[in-house]
CSV table of C-alpha atoms in Angstrom, one decimal:
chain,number,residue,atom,x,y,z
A,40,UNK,CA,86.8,101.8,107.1
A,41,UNK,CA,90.1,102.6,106.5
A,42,UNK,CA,91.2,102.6,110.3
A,43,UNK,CA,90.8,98.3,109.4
A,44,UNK,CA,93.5,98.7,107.3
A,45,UNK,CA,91.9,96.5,104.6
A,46,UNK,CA,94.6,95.0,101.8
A,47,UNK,CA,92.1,95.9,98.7
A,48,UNK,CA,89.8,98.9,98.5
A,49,UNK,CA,87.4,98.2,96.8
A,50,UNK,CA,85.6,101.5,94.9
A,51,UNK,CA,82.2,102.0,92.8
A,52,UNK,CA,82.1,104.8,90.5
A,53,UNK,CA,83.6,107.1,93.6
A,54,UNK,CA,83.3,110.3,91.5
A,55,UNK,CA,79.4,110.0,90.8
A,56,UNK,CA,77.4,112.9,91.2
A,57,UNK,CA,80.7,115.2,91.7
A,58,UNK,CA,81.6,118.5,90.2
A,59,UNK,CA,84.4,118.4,87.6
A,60,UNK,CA,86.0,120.5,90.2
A,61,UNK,CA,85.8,117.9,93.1
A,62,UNK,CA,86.9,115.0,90.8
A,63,UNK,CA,90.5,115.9,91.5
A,64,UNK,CA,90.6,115.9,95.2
A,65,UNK,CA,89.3,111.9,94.7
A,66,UNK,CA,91.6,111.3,92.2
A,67,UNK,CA,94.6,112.4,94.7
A,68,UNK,CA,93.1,110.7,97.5
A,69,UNK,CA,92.8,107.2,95.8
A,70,UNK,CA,96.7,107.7,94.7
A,71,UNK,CA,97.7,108.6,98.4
A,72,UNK,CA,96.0,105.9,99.7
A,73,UNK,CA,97.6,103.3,96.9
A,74,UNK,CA,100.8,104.7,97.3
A,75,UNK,CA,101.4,105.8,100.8
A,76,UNK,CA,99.4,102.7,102.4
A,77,UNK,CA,100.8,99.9,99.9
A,78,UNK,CA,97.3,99.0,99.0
A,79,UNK,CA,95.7,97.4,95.8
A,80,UNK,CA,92.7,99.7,94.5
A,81,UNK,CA,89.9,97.5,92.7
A,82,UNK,CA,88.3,100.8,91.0
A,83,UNK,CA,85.2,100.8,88.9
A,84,UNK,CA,84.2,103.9,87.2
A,85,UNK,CA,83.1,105.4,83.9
A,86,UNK,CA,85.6,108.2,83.4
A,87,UNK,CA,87.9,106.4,81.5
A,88,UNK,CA,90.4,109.0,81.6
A,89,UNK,CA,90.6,108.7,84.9
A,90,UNK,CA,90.9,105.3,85.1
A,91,UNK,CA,93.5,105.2,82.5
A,92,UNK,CA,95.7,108.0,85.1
A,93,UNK,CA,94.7,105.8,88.6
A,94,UNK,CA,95.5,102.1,86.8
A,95,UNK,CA,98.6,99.9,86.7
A,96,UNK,CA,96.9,97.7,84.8
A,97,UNK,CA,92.9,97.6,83.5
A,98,UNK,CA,90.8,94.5,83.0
């Protein structure tokens, strides 16, 4: 989905079900993606420490 080159990525709870060990591999993906690609991340998740690392801004 990415090869659309969508404006907003839109991502629910992308860490369910992972290993505290693969968390950080999504983590650095999401950031690459919002930082190299220019695009706006609309995240939902329940690890609010990783939400609090990932966000600009939280609503």
């Amino acid at each position: 989905l990415l090869a659309l080159e969508p404006e907003v990525l839109l991502l629910d709870d992308p860490t369910a079900g992972m290993s505290l060990e693969e968390v950080p591999a999504i983590i650095g993906l999401i950031e690459r993606i919002k930082e190299r690609r220019d695009r706006t991340v609309l995240l939902v998740e329940h690890k609010i420490d990783m939400v609090m690392a990932l966000s600009d801004s939280i609503a």
